[in-house]
């Protein structure tokens, strides 16, 4: 069944399995579920998943950065910590203007969760508060509020001896750059196409590439791959990939 039609990423995974049938291998995916589905599909086509371990950028970053964080007396802020920190920073940012429209909006359901989500994404994207304050915006009051909350949240993390996911990613990348592949939990690392290649996650992905990690192939598309995404197009689309024309042409 290994020669039957399948997406390029599955063929690429089968090739990696055949090359290292008994070795420990790490499959880095966007989620654990994605990795399980890929390995299950490969097994259904007749290849063994012996030796494969699944991880995500966040989980791998914790494995790599853990010793450094422990030595520094710092721990990862969990979801409750992050919401508490953002809530405190938001309160401090809005206190000087309690009658402002955004201060009243802050009491509505979902607003604080939306701000917390925005802060997490800004941190993962590697955006600094100075850059955020200078960026053009259709609503400058919202931009300035996010910048103030972001700044206050980072101070709160530091004062609390906590670190966010973005800092864990950067710490993991630094350790991997300093020690090389020996720091990895498995000697062979494959990454699925489509992982973020920008921001804090991209810093870790680039360190993995420098350490010898390989990107599995993906079916080529007819337009350039979007920037900021890990991509390794196969020379030709796999049969029945859904990216071929009706006549079978790319």
mmCIF file of C-alpha atoms in Angstrom:
data_model
loop_
_atom_site.group_PDB
_atom_site.id
_atom_site.type_symbol
_atom_site.label_atom_id
_atom_site.label_comp_id
_atom_site.label_asym_id
_atom_site.label_seq_id
_atom_site.Cartn_x
_atom_site.Cartn_y
_atom_site.Cartn_z
ATOM 1 C CA UNK A 1 0.000 0.000 0.000
ATOM 2 C CA UNK A 2 2.999 2.287 0.340
ATOM 3 C CA UNK A 3 2.887 2.934 -3.421
ATOM 4 C CA UNK A 4 -0.807 3.844 -3.443
ATOM 5 C CA UNK A 5 -1.901 7.473 -3.867
ATOM 6 C CA UNK A 6 -1.324 9.607 -0.770
ATOM 7 C CA UNK A 7 -0.353 13.171 0.121
ATOM 8 C CA UNK A 8 3.308 14.068 -0.221
ATOM 9 C CA UNK A 9 3.680 14.530 3.539
ATOM 10 C CA UNK A 10 2.656 10.904 4.085
ATOM 11 C CA UNK A 11 5.059 9.626 1.416
ATOM 12 C CA UNK A 12 7.797 11.715 3.013
ATOM 13 C CA UNK A 13 7.004 10.268 6.430
ATOM 14 C CA UNK A 14 7.164 6.738 5.013
ATOM 15 C CA UNK A 15 10.549 7.477 3.460
ATOM 16 C CA UNK A 16 11.877 8.698 6.805
ATOM 17 C CA UNK A 17 10.541 5.584 8.515
ATOM 18 C CA UNK A 18 12.185 3.304 5.960
ATOM 19 C CA UNK A 19 15.498 5.130 6.339
ATOM 20 C CA UNK A 20 15.486 4.888 10.148
ATOM 21 C CA UNK A 21 13.230 1.886 10.937
ATOM 22 C CA UNK A 22 14.467 1.186 14.475
ATOM 23 C CA UNK A 23 15.872 4.565 15.548
ATOM 24 C CA UNK A 24 14.216 7.003 17.936
ATOM 25 C CA UNK A 25 12.589 9.693 15.826
ATOM 26 C CA UNK A 26 10.785 12.877 16.840
ATOM 27 C CA UNK A 27 7.831 14.114 14.792
ATOM 28 C CA UNK A 28 7.156 17.798 15.471
ATOM 29 C CA UNK A 29 3.574 18.823 14.701
ATOM 30 C CA UNK A 30 1.138 21.622 15.424
ATOM 31 C CA UNK A 31 -0.689 19.311 17.816
ATOM 32 C CA UNK A 32 -0.299 15.830 19.270
ATOM 33 C CA UNK A 33 -3.520 14.820 17.508
ATOM 34 C CA UNK A 34 -2.087 15.795 14.131
ATOM 35 C CA UNK A 35 0.947 13.598 14.734
ATOM 36 C CA UNK A 36 -1.183 10.651 15.807
ATOM 37 C CA UNK A 37 -3.314 10.918 12.684
ATOM 38 C CA UNK A 38 -0.240 10.990 10.449
ATOM 39 C CA UNK A 39 1.284 7.942 12.132
ATOM 40 C CA UNK A 40 -2.066 6.125 12.072
ATOM 41 C CA UNK A 41 -2.440 6.820 8.349
ATOM 42 C CA UNK A 42 1.107 5.614 7.716
ATOM 43 C CA UNK A 43 0.495 2.415 9.697
ATOM 44 C CA UNK A 44 -2.702 1.783 7.727
ATOM 45 C CA UNK A 45 -0.600 1.853 4.567
ATOM 46 C CA UNK A 46 1.716 -0.853 5.900
ATOM 47 C CA UNK A 47 4.580 1.079 7.538
ATOM 48 C CA UNK A 48 5.523 0.656 11.182
ATOM 49 C CA UNK A 49 5.502 3.627 13.530
ATOM 50 C CA UNK A 50 8.110 1.978 15.743
ATOM 51 C CA UNK A 51 10.479 4.546 17.257
ATOM 52 C CA UNK A 52 8.335 7.600 16.533
ATOM 53 C CA UNK A 53 7.607 10.135 19.259
ATOM 54 C CA UNK A 54 5.274 13.090 18.774
ATOM 55 C CA UNK A 55 5.832 16.564 20.125
ATOM 56 C CA UNK A 56 4.796 20.157 19.515
ATOM 57 C CA UNK A 57 6.960 23.299 19.474
ATOM 58 C CA UNK A 58 5.651 24.282 22.916
ATOM 59 C CA UNK A 59 6.241 20.849 24.466
ATOM 60 C CA UNK A 60 9.690 20.520 22.920
ATOM 61 C CA UNK A 61 10.579 24.036 24.078
ATOM 62 C CA UNK A 62 9.701 23.073 27.652
ATOM 63 C CA UNK A 63 11.885 19.953 27.404
ATOM 64 C CA UNK A 64 14.818 22.021 26.138
ATOM 65 C CA UNK A 65 14.388 25.094 28.321
ATOM 66 C CA UNK A 66 13.413 23.278 31.529
ATOM 67 C CA UNK A 67 16.926 22.892 32.990
ATOM 68 C CA UNK A 68 17.778 26.535 32.299
ATOM 69 C CA UNK A 69 14.539 27.791 33.825
ATOM 70 C CA UNK A 70 14.994 25.650 36.938
ATOM 71 C CA UNK A 71 18.564 26.883 37.358
ATOM 72 C CA UNK A 72 17.331 30.478 37.107
ATOM 73 C CA UNK A 73 14.482 29.876 39.561
ATOM 74 C CA UNK A 74 11.813 30.580 36.958
ATOM 75 C CA UNK A 75 8.735 28.619 35.905
ATOM 76 C CA UNK A 76 6.334 28.732 32.993
ATOM 77 C CA UNK A 77 3.210 30.789 33.585
ATOM 78 C CA UNK A 78 0.194 28.553 33.061
ATOM 79 C CA UNK A 79 -3.078 29.746 31.535
ATOM 80 C CA UNK A 80 -4.421 30.894 34.911
ATOM 81 C CA UNK A 81 -1.211 32.806 35.662
ATOM 82 C CA UNK A 82 -1.338 34.495 32.273
ATOM 83 C CA UNK A 83 -4.949 35.577 32.688
ATOM 84 C CA UNK A 84 -4.224 36.879 36.192
ATOM 85 C CA UNK A 85 -1.187 38.819 34.982
ATOM 86 C CA UNK A 86 -3.016 40.352 32.046
ATOM 87 C CA UNK A 87 -5.964 41.206 34.305
ATOM 88 C CA UNK A 88 -3.701 43.082 36.719
ATOM 89 C CA UNK A 89 -1.904 44.881 33.892
ATOM 90 C CA UNK A 90 -5.227 45.808 32.300
ATOM 91 C CA UNK A 91 -6.514 47.186 35.595
ATOM 92 C CA UNK A 92 -3.381 49.302 36.032
ATOM 93 C CA UNK A 93 -3.595 50.596 32.449
ATOM 94 C CA UNK A 94 -7.248 51.616 32.797
ATOM 95 C CA UNK A 95 -7.152 53.011 36.350
ATOM 96 C CA UNK A 96 -6.093 56.571 35.349
ATOM 97 C CA UNK A 97 -9.148 56.927 33.069
ATOM 98 C CA UNK A 98 -12.027 55.005 34.708
ATOM 99 C CA UNK A 99 -14.664 56.808 32.625
ATOM 100 C CA UNK A 100 -12.999 56.200 29.250
ATOM 101 C CA UNK A 101 -14.938 54.083 26.712
ATOM 102 C CA UNK A 102 -12.392 51.265 26.900
ATOM 103 C CA UNK A 103 -12.602 51.213 30.706
ATOM 104 C CA UNK A 104 -16.365 50.700 30.482
ATOM 105 C CA UNK A 105 -15.885 48.098 27.749
ATOM 106 C CA UNK A 106 -13.488 46.205 30.004
ATOM 107 C CA UNK A 107 -16.424 45.243 32.216
ATOM 108 C CA UNK A 108 -18.221 43.454 29.394
ATOM 109 C CA UNK A 109 -17.958 39.648 28.944
ATOM 110 C CA UNK A 110 -15.118 38.491 26.752
ATOM 111 C CA UNK A 111 -13.134 41.729 26.645
ATOM 112 C CA UNK A 112 -10.442 40.629 29.091
ATOM 113 C CA UNK A 113 -10.124 37.239 27.410
ATOM 114 C CA UNK A 114 -9.713 38.982 24.056
ATOM 115 C CA UNK A 115 -6.979 41.214 25.472
ATOM 116 C CA UNK A 116 -5.223 38.188 27.011
ATOM 117 C CA UNK A 117 -5.337 36.383 23.667
ATOM 118 C CA UNK A 118 -3.925 39.426 21.882
ATOM 119 C CA UNK A 119 -1.065 39.700 24.379
ATOM 120 C CA UNK A 120 -0.165 36.023 23.917
ATOM 121 C CA UNK A 121 -0.124 36.386 20.136
ATOM 122 C CA UNK A 122 1.953 39.581 20.284
ATOM 123 C CA UNK A 123 4.512 37.832 22.504
ATOM 124 C CA UNK A 124 4.704 34.775 20.245
ATOM 125 C CA UNK A 125 5.079 37.029 17.208
ATOM 126 C CA UNK A 126 8.094 38.689 18.832
ATOM 127 C CA UNK A 127 6.513 42.154 18.825
ATOM 128 C CA UNK A 128 8.083 44.587 21.286
ATOM 129 C CA UNK A 129 6.064 47.252 23.061
ATOM 130 C CA UNK A 130 8.158 50.027 21.489
ATOM 131 C CA UNK A 131 7.361 48.718 18.026
ATOM 132 C CA UNK A 132 3.701 48.304 18.933
ATOM 133 C CA UNK A 133 3.417 51.908 20.103
ATOM 134 C CA UNK A 134 4.933 53.187 16.839
ATOM 135 C CA UNK A 135 2.811 50.985 14.581
ATOM 136 C CA UNK A 136 -0.004 52.567 12.542
ATOM 137 C CA UNK A 137 -3.465 51.716 13.806
ATOM 138 C CA UNK A 138 -7.050 52.462 12.856
ATOM 139 C CA UNK A 139 -7.817 52.832 16.572
ATOM 140 C CA UNK A 140 -4.900 54.369 18.421
ATOM 141 C CA UNK A 141 -6.570 54.107 21.815
ATOM 142 C CA UNK A 142 -6.811 50.323 21.478
ATOM 143 C CA UNK A 143 -3.214 50.134 20.264
ATOM 144 C CA UNK A 144 -1.977 52.231 23.187
ATOM 145 C CA UNK A 145 -3.981 50.154 25.644
ATOM 146 C CA UNK A 146 -2.522 46.910 24.296
ATOM 147 C CA UNK A 147 0.980 48.380 24.499
ATOM 148 C CA UNK A 148 0.446 49.462 28.119
ATOM 149 C CA UNK A 149 -1.015 46.078 29.095
ATOM 150 C CA UNK A 150 1.747 44.222 27.278
ATOM 151 C CA UNK A 151 4.405 46.275 29.066
ATOM 152 C CA UNK A 152 2.741 45.786 32.454
ATOM 153 C CA UNK A 153 2.276 42.062 31.853
ATOM 154 C CA UNK A 154 5.959 41.554 31.052
ATOM 155 C CA UNK A 155 6.928 43.421 34.233
ATOM 156 C CA UNK A 156 4.508 41.268 36.221
ATOM 157 C CA UNK A 157 6.055 38.081 34.791
ATOM 158 C CA UNK A 158 9.536 39.225 35.748
ATOM 159 C CA UNK A 159 8.499 40.274 39.265
ATOM 160 C CA UNK A 160 6.704 36.944 39.764
ATOM 161 C CA UNK A 161 9.607 34.792 38.583
ATOM 162 C CA UNK A 162 7.496 33.489 35.712
ATOM 163 C CA UNK A 163 8.066 33.301 31.974
ATOM 164 C CA UNK A 164 5.651 33.200 29.079
ATOM 165 C CA UNK A 165 5.634 30.714 26.228
ATOM 166 C CA UNK A 166 7.539 33.116 23.966
ATOM 167 C CA UNK A 167 10.431 33.362 26.422
ATOM 168 C CA UNK A 168 10.460 29.573 26.787
ATOM 169 C CA UNK A 169 10.771 29.276 22.998
ATOM 170 C CA UNK A 170 13.693 31.696 22.911
ATOM 171 C CA UNK A 171 15.420 30.000 25.854
ATOM 172 C CA UNK A 172 15.015 26.616 24.172
ATOM 173 C CA UNK A 173 16.473 27.959 20.930
ATOM 174 C CA UNK A 174 19.450 29.414 22.791
ATOM 175 C CA UNK A 175 20.172 26.104 24.510
ATOM 176 C CA UNK A 176 19.844 24.179 21.252
ATOM 177 C CA UNK A 177 22.181 26.620 19.506
ATOM 178 C CA UNK A 178 24.718 26.326 22.325
ATOM 179 C CA UNK A 179 24.667 22.543 22.748
ATOM 180 C CA UNK A 180 23.599 21.276 19.342
ATOM 181 C CA UNK A 181 21.564 18.124 18.624
ATOM 182 C CA UNK A 182 22.725 16.490 21.875
ATOM 183 C CA UNK A 183 20.081 18.532 23.704
ATOM 184 C CA UNK A 184 17.233 17.001 21.713
ATOM 185 C CA UNK A 185 15.129 14.194 23.218
ATOM 186 C CA UNK A 186 15.631 12.123 20.030
ATOM 187 C CA UNK A 187 18.594 12.119 17.624
ATOM 188 C CA UNK A 188 16.399 12.361 14.508
ATOM 189 C CA UNK A 189 13.819 15.134 14.127
ATOM 190 C CA UNK A 190 11.254 15.611 11.372
ATOM 191 C CA UNK A 191 8.875 18.567 11.229
ATOM 192 C CA UNK A 192 5.559 18.741 9.425
ATOM 193 C CA UNK A 193 5.147 21.514 6.852
ATOM 194 C CA UNK A 194 3.006 24.419 7.935
ATOM 195 C CA UNK A 195 4.605 25.071 11.316
ATOM 196 C CA UNK A 196 5.141 28.765 12.159
ATOM 197 C CA UNK A 197 8.532 29.956 10.957
ATOM 198 C CA UNK A 198 8.323 33.484 12.363
ATOM 199 C CA UNK A 199 8.297 35.043 15.795
ATOM 200 C CA UNK A 200 9.316 33.145 18.920
ATOM 201 C CA UNK A 201 8.229 29.783 17.494
ATOM 202 C CA UNK A 202 10.164 30.513 14.318
ATOM 203 C CA UNK A 203 13.296 31.118 16.393
ATOM 204 C CA UNK A 204 13.036 27.578 17.762
ATOM 205 C CA UNK A 205 12.204 26.129 14.330
ATOM 206 C CA UNK A 206 15.287 27.781 12.823
ATOM 207 C CA UNK A 207 17.474 26.434 15.644
ATOM 208 C CA UNK A 208 16.094 22.966 14.933
ATOM 209 C CA UNK A 209 16.874 23.316 11.234
ATOM 210 C CA UNK A 210 20.414 24.413 12.085
ATOM 211 C CA UNK A 211 20.728 21.350 14.331
ATOM 212 C CA UNK A 212 19.802 19.032 11.462
ATOM 213 C CA UNK A 213 16.026 18.699 11.698
ATOM 214 C CA UNK A 214 14.293 17.884 8.410
ATOM 215 C CA UNK A 215 11.030 19.288 7.079
ATOM 216 C CA UNK A 216 8.701 16.685 5.605
ATOM 217 C CA UNK A 217 7.578 17.405 2.064
ATOM 218 C CA UNK A 218 4.207 18.864 1.193
ATOM 219 C CA UNK A 219 2.234 18.883 -2.017
ATOM 220 C CA UNK A 220 3.234 21.951 -4.044
ATOM 221 C CA UNK A 221 0.719 24.710 -4.561
ATOM 222 C CA UNK A 222 0.317 27.018 -7.518
ATOM 223 C CA UNK A 223 1.173 30.179 -5.601
ATOM 224 C CA UNK A 224 4.243 31.026 -3.502
ATOM 225 C CA UNK A 225 4.093 29.688 0.030
ATOM 226 C CA UNK A 226 3.012 32.388 2.494
ATOM 227 C CA UNK A 227 5.914 33.936 4.409
ATOM 228 C CA UNK A 228 6.385 32.837 7.970
ATOM 229 C CA UNK A 229 5.427 29.206 7.339
ATOM 230 C CA UNK A 230 7.738 26.201 7.283
ATOM 231 C CA UNK A 231 7.366 24.691 3.823
ATOM 232 C CA UNK A 232 9.157 22.076 1.746
ATOM 233 C CA UNK A 233 7.284 21.425 -1.522
ATOM 234 C CA UNK A 234 7.634 18.083 -3.266
ATOM 235 C CA UNK A 235 8.833 18.190 -6.897
ATOM 236 C CA UNK A 236 5.381 17.147 -8.153
ATOM 237 C CA UNK A 237 1.951 16.811 -6.536
ATOM 238 C CA UNK A 238 1.024 13.357 -5.319
ATOM 239 C CA UNK A 239 -1.733 11.592 -7.302
ATOM 240 C CA UNK A 240 -5.207 12.516 -6.087
ATOM 241 C CA UNK A 241 -3.729 15.244 -3.923
ATOM 242 C CA UNK A 242 -6.532 17.588 -4.814
ATOM 243 C CA UNK A 243 -4.037 20.098 -6.242
ATOM 244 C CA UNK A 244 -4.072 18.700 -9.774
ATOM 245 C CA UNK A 245 -6.168 19.951 -12.617
ATOM 246 C CA UNK A 246 -8.929 17.847 -14.122
ATOM 247 C CA UNK A 247 -6.518 16.689 -16.805
ATOM 248 C CA UNK A 248 -3.986 15.581 -14.156
ATOM 249 C CA UNK A 249 -1.676 18.559 -14.717
ATOM 250 C CA UNK A 250 -0.350 20.724 -11.906
#
